[in-house]
Coordinates of C-alpha atoms and ligand atoms in Angstrom, one line a residue:
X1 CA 0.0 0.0 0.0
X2 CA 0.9 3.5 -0.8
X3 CA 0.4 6.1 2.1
X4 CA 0.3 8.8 -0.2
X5 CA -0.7 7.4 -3.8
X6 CA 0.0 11.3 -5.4
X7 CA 2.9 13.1 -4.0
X8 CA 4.9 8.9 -4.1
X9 CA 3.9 8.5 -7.6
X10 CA 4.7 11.9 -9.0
X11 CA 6.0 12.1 -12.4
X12 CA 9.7 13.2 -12.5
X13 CA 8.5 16.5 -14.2
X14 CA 6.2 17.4 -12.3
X15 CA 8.4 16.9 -8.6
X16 CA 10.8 18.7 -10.1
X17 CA 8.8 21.3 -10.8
X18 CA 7.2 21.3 -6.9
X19 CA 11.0 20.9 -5.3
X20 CA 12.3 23.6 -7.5
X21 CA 9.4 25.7 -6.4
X22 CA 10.0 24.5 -2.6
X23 CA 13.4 24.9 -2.7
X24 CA 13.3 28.9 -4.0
X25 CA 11.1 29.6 -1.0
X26 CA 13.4 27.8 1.2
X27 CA 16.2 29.5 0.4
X28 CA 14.9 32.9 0.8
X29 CA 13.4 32.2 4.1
X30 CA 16.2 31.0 5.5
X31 CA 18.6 34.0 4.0
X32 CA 16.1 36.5 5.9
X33 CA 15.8 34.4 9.1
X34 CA 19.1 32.3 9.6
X35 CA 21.8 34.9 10.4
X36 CA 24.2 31.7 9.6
X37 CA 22.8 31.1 5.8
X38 CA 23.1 34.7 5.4
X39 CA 26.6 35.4 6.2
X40 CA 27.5 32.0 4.5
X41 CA 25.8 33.3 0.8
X42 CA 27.4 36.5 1.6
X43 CA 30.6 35.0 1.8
X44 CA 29.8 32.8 -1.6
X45 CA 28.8 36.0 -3.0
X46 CA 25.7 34.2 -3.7
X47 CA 22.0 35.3 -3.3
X48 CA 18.9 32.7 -3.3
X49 CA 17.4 34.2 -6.5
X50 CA 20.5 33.1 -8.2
X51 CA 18.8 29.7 -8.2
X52 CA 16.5 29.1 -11.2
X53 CA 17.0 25.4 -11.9
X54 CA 17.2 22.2 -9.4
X55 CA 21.0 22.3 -11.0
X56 CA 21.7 25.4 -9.8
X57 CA 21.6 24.3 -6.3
X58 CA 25.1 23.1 -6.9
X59 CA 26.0 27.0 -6.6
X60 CA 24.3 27.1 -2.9
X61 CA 27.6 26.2 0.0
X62 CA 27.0 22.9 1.9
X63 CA 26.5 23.0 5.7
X64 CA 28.5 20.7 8.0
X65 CA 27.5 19.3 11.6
X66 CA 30.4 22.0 12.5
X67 CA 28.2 24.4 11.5
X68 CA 25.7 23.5 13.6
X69 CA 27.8 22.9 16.7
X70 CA 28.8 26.5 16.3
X71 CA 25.3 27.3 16.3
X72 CA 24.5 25.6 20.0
X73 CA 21.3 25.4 20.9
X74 CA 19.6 28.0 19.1
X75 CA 21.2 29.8 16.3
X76 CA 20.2 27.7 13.4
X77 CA 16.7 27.9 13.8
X78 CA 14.1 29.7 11.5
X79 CA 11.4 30.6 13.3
X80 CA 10.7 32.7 16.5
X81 CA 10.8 30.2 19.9
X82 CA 7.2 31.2 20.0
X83 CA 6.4 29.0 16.9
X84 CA 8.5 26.3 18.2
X85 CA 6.8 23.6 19.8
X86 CA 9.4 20.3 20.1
X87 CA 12.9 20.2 20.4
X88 CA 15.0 17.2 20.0
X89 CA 18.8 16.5 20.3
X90 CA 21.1 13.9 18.6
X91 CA 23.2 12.0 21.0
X92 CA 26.3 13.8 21.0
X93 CA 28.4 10.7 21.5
X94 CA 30.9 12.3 19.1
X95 CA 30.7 15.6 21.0
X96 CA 29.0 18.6 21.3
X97 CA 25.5 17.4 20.6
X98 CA 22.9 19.3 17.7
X99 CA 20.1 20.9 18.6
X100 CA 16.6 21.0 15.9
X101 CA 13.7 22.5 16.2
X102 CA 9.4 21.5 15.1
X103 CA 6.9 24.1 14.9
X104 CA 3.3 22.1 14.8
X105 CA 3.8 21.8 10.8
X106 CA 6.9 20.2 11.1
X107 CA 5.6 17.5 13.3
X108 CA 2.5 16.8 11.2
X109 CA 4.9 16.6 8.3
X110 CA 6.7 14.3 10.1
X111 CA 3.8 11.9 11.4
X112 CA 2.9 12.1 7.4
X113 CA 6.2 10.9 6.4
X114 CA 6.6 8.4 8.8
X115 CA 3.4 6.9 8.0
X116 CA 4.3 7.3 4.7
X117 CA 7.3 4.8 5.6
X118 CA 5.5 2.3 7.9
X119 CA 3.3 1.9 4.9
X120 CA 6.1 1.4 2.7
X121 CA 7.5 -0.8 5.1
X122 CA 3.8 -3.3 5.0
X123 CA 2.1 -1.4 8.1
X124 CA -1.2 -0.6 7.6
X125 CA -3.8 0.8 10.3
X126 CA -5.1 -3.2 11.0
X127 CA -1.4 -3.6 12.3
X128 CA -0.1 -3.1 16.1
X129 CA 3.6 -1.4 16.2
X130 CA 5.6 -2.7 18.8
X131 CA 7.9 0.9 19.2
X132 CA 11.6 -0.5 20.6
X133 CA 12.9 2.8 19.8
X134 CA 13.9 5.0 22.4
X135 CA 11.8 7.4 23.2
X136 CA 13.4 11.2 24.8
X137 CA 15.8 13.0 23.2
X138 CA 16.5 10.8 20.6
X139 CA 14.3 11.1 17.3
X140 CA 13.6 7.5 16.6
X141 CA 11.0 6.9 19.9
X142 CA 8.4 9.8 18.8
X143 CA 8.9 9.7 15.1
X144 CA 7.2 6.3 15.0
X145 CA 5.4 6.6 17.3
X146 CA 3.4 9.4 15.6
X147 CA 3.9 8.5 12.5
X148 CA 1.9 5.3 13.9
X149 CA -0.8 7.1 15.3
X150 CA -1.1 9.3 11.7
X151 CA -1.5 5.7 10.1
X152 CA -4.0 4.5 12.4
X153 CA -2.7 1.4 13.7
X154 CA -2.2 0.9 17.4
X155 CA 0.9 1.7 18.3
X156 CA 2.8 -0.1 21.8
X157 CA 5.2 2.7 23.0
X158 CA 7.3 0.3 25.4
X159 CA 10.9 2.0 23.9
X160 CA 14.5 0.4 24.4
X161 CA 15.5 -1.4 27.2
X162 CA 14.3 -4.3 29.9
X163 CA 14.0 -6.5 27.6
X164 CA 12.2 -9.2 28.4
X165 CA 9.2 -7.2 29.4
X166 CA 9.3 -6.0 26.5
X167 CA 9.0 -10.0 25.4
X168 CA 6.6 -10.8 27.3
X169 CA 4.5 -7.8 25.5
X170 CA 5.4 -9.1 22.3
X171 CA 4.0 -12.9 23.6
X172 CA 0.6 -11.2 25.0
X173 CA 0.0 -8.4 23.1
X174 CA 0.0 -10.0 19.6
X175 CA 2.5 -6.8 17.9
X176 CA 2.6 -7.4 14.4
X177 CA 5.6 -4.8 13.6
X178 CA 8.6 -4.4 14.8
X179 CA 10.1 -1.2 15.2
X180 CA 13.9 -1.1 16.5
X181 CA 17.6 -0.5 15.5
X182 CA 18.8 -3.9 13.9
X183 CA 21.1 -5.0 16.8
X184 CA 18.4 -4.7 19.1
X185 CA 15.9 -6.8 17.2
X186 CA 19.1 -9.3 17.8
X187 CA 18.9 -8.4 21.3
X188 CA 15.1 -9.0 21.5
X189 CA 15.3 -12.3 19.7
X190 CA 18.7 -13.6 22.0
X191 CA 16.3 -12.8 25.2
X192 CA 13.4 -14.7 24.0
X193 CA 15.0 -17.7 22.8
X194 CA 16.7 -17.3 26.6
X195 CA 13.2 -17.0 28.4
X196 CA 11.9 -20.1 25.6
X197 CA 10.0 -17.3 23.7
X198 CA 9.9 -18.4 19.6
X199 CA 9.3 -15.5 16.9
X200 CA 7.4 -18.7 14.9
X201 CA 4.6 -18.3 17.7
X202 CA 4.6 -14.6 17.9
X203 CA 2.6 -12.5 15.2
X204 CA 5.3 -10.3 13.2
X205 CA 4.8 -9.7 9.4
X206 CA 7.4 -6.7 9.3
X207 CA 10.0 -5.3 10.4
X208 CA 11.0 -1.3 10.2
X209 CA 15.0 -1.4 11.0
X210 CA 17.3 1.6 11.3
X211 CA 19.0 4.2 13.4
X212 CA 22.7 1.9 12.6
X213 CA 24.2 0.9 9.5
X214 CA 23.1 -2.7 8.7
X215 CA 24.3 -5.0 5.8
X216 CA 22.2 -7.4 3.3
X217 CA 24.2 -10.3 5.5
X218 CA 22.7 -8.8 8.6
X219 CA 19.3 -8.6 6.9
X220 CA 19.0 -12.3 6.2
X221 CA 20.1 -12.8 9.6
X222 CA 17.4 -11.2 11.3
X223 CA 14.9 -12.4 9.2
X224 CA 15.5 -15.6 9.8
X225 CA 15.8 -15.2 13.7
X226 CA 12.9 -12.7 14.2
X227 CA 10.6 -14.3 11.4
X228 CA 9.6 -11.3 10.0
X229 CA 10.3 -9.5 6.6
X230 CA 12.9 -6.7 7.8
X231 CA 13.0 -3.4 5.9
X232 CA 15.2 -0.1 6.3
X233 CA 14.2 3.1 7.2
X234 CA 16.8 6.3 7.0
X235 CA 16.8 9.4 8.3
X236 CA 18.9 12.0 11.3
X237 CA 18.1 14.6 13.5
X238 CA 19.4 17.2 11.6
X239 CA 17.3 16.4 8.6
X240 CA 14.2 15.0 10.4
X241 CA 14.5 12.0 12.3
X242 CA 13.4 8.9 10.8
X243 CA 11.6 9.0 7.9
X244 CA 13.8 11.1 5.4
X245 CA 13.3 7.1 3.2
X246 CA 12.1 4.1 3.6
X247 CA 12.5 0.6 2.0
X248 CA 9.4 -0.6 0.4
X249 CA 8.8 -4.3 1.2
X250 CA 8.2 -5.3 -2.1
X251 CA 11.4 -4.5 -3.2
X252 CA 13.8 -4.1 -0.7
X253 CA 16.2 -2.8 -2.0
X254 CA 16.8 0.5 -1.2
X255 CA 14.8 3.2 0.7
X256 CA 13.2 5.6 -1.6
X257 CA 13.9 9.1 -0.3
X258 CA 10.4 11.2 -0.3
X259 CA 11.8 13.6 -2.8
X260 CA 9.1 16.4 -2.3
X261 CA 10.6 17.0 1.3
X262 CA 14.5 16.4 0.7
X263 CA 16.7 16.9 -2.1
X264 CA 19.1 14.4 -2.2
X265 CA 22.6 14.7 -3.6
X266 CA 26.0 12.1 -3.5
X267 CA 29.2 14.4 -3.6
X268 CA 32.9 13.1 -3.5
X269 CA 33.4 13.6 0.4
X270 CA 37.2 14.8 -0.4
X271 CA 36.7 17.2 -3.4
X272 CA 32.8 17.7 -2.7
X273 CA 32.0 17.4 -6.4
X274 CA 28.9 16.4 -7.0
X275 CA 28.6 12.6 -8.5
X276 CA 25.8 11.0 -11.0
X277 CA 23.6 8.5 -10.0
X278 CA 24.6 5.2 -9.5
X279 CA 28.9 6.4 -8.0
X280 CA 28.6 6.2 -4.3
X281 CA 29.5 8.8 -2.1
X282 CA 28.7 11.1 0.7
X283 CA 25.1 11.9 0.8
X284 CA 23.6 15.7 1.2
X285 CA 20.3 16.8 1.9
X286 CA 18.5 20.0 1.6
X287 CA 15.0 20.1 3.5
X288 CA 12.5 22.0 1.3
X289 CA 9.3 22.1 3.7
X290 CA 10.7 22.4 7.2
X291 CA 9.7 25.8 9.3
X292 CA 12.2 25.6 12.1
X293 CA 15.3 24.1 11.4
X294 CA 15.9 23.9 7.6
X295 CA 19.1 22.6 6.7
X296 CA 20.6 23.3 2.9
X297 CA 22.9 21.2 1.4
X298 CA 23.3 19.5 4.9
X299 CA 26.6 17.0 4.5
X300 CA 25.6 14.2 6.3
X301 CA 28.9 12.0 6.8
X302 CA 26.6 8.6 5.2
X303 CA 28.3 6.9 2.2
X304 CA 26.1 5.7 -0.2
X305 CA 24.9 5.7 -3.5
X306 CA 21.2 6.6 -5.8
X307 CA 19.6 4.4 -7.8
X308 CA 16.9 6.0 -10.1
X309 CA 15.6 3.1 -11.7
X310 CA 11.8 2.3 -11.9
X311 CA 10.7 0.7 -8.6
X312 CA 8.3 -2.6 -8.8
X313 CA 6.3 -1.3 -5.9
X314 CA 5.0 2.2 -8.1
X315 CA 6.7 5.3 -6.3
X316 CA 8.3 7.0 -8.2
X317 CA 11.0 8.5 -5.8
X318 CA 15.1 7.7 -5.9
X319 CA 16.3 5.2 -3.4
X320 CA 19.1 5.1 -2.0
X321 CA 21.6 1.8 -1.1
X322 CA 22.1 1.0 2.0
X323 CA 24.5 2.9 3.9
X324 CA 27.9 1.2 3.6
X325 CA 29.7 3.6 6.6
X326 CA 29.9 7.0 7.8
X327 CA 33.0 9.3 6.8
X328 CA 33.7 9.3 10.6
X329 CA 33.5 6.1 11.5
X330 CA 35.1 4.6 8.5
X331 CA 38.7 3.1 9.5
X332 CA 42.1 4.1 8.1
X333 CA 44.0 0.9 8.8
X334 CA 47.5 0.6 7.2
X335 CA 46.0 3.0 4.6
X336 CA 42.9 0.8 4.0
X337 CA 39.1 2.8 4.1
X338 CA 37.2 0.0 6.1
X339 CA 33.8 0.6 7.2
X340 CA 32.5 -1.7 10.2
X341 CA 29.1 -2.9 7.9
X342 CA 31.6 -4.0 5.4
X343 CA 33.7 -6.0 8.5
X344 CA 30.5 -7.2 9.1
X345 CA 29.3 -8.5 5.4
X346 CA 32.4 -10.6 5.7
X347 CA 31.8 -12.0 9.1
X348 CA 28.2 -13.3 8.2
X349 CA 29.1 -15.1 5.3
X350 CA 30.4 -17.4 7.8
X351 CA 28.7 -20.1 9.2
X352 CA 28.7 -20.3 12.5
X353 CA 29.3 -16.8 13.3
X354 CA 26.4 -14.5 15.0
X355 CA 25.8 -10.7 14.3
X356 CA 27.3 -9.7 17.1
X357 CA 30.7 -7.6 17.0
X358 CA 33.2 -5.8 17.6
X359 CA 36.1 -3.7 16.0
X360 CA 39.7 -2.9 18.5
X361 CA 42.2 -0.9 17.0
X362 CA 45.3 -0.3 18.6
X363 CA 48.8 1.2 17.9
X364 CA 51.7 -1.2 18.2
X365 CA 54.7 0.8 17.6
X366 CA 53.9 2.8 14.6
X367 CA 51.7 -0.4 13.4
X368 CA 48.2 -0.5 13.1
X369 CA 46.6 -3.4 14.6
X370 CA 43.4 -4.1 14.3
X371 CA 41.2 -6.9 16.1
X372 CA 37.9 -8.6 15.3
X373 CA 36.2 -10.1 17.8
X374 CA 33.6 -11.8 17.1
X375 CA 30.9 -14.4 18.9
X376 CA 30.6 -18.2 17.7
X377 CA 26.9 -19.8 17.9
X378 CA 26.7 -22.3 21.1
X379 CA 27.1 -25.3 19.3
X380 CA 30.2 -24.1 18.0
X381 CA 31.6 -23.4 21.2
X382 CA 31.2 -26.8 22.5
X383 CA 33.2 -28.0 19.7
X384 CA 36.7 -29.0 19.8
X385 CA 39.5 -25.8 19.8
X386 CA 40.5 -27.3 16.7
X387 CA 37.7 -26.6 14.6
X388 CA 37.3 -23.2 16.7
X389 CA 40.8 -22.4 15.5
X390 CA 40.2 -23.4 11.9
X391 CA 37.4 -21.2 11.7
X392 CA 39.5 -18.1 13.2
X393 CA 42.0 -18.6 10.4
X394 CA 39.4 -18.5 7.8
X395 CA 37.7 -15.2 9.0
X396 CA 41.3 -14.0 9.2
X397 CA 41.9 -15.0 5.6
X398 CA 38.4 -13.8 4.1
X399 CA 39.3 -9.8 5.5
X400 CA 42.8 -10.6 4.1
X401 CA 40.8 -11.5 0.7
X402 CA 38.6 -8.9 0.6
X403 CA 40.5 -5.7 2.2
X404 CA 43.9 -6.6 1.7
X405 CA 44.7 -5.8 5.6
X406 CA 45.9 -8.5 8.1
X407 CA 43.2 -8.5 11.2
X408 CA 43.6 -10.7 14.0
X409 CA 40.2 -12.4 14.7
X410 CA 39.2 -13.2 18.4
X411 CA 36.4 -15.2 18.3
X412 CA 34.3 -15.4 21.8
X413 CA 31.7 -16.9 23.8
X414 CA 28.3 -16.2 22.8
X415 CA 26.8 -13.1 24.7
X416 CA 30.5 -12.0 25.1
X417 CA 30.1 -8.9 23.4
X418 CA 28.0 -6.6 25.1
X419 CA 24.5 -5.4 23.9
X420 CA 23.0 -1.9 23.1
X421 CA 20.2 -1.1 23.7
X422 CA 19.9 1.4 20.5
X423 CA 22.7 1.8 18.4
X424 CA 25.5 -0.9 18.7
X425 CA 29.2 0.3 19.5
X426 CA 30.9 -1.4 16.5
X427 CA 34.1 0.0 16.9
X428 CA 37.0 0.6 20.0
X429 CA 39.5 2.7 18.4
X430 CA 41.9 3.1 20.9
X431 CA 44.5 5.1 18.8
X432 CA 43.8 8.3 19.7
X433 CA 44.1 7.5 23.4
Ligands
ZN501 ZN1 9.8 0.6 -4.1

């Protein structure tokens, strides 16, 4: 189903015409109300009427998180405090945290998009959402939640953590929707197997994944563990919160942006020229309906790539790949780019091996050394050390194979590796200690 069968569906022509349009009125709003876009055109001796055509946008400078950490709390906002009515705040676990803004527009907008991407996701208003997002701060909680609520399906707000009540919910309240970050669906499914709960007796069709990059590996993991069909759904803070795209179930493969709210753009993340469809890169996004916190050619550290072919399910807007890294968590090892997702497509080829992990790196000398430790499935463990140690040396030989970097590979106990309860810490880089 198709949440909104007219804006999803547009002919390319005609959303180019309404983003264009969207986009001109963005831009001079924020010139007169963002002392920060202001200055910055100034500087680029640039003025928002210089924009005629969607190409021109390439003439408009990009915005970093910098800029908005130099903007703390306030300074990037649009609108008078009066008019705004929500405030959210990214976690900040890579310093100073970012600060956005609603006014009551932006949060029906919102709800709309997110129902939008339950739909595309297989929710409809028959379904019950079990919401393992966490509610607060963080945008993931609340944007499903009223996204759910804008669908009309019944929505189960028990956020992240104490997990196995939130089992024994999903055993008596019948949730047919799981909404989480993908290594805490793990999480849910490792405690219910624990407490002798099955996913093949509960009742979920779907699965709305995100919030963490996650690869195809990963996916086919948790679909067979959870018993569901698991989508992905994109977004940030500084853009939205989730919701910016969404997988539709019938294809999945790839999360089609909603293009009448965000222009989307892949630029080389060195040179920032901009790249066709298809190369993969750093993805950008300017916001082109947002009151408070609009952000313009917002860089936002995700490598990926567009694809604009036709989509089986019938929207009509670009999708995006999933993300393969983030500019600042990708690893420089020995000169290699690694990204943990990638790491972590290797690791699940493996039999044997569970999605849990972990990435150590550590400075030897002037050496880079860099550990993968990884857990082995119970029946595994019990096995001999042999077999155990023939199975290290062929996860060390696959990163070899496919990076061209020596790793040493740890493998552990199952439940070694401790668990999130939103977003997994993949990587312990202990380098710049
Ligand atoms: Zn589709």
């Amino acid at each position: 189903m198709i949440y909104d069968i007219e804006y999803e569906t547009l002919p390319r022509e005609a959303l180019e015409a309404i983003q264009l349009r969207r986009l001109r009125s963005t831009l001079e709003r924020v010139y007169a109300t963002v002392p920060f876009y202001r200055r910055r055109f100034d500087q680029e001796k640039v003025k928002p009427s210089d924009v005629a055509t969607l190409q021109d946008l390439a003439k408009i400078p990009f915005t970093t998180k910098q800029d908005l950490r130099d903007n703390y709390p306030y300074g990037m906002f649009a609108v008078p405090m009066d008019n705004v009515v929500r405030i959210h705040s990214s976690s900040g676990t890579t310093g100073q945290p970012t600060v956005v803004g609603y006014t009551a527009r932006d949060i029906d907008t919102w709800a709309a998009l997110m129902a939008r991407s339950l739909c595309a996701g297989g929710a409809t208003r028959r379904d019950i959402i079990h919401n393992a997002y966490g509610y607060g701060l963080f945008t993931g909680g609340l944007g499903v939640h009223y996204g759910a609520e804008k669908l009309g399906a019944s929505v189960i707000p028990v956020s992240g953590g104490n997990t196995k009540r939130q089992v024994m919910i999903m055993k008596d309240f019948g949730p047919t929707i799981l909404t989480a970050t993908p290594s805490y669906a793990l999480q849910l499914a490792e405690v219910a197997e624990e407490i002798g709960v099955s996913f093949k007796d509960l009742k979920f069709r779907f699965g709305i994944f995100g919030a963490e990059p996650w690869s195809e590996n990963m996916r086919t993991e948790i679909e067979a563990k959870l018993n569901l069909t698991a989508v992905d759904i994109y977004g940030l803070s500084e853009v939205m919160g989730p919701g910016v795209a969404c997988e539709c179930h019938e294809a999945k493969k790839g999360a089609h942006i909603f293009e009448d709210h965000f222009i989307p753009e892949i630029i080389d993340p060195k040179t920032a020229e901009i790249l066709p469809y298809g190369a993969e890169g750093e993805l950008v996004f300017t916001s082109i309906t947002k009151e408070a916190f609009p952000v313009i050619r917002y860089r936002t550290r995700d490598i990926t790539s567009l694809n604009a072919e036709p989509c089986i399910c019938g929207r009509t807007h670009v999708r995006m790949n999933k993300v393969s890294g983030r500019t600042d968590d990708m690893l420089i090892i020995r000169g290699v780019n690694l990204f943990p997702s990638q790491i972590e497509s290797v690791l699940m080829e493996v039999d044997g091996v569970e999605p849990h992990y972990q990435l150590v790196v550590e400075r030897e000398g002037n050496l880079d050394v860099l550990t993968v430790m990884v857990e082995v499935n119970e029946r595994l463990f019990s096995d001999r050390v042999r077999q155990l140690q023939e199975l290290e040396k062929k996860l060390t030989q696959n990163i070899k194979d496919y990076f061209g970097v020596s790793a040493q590979v740890k493998l552990v106990e199952p439940k070694a590796i401790v668990r999130s309860e939103g977003k997994a810490v993949r990587v312990i880089d202990n380098r710049k200690k």
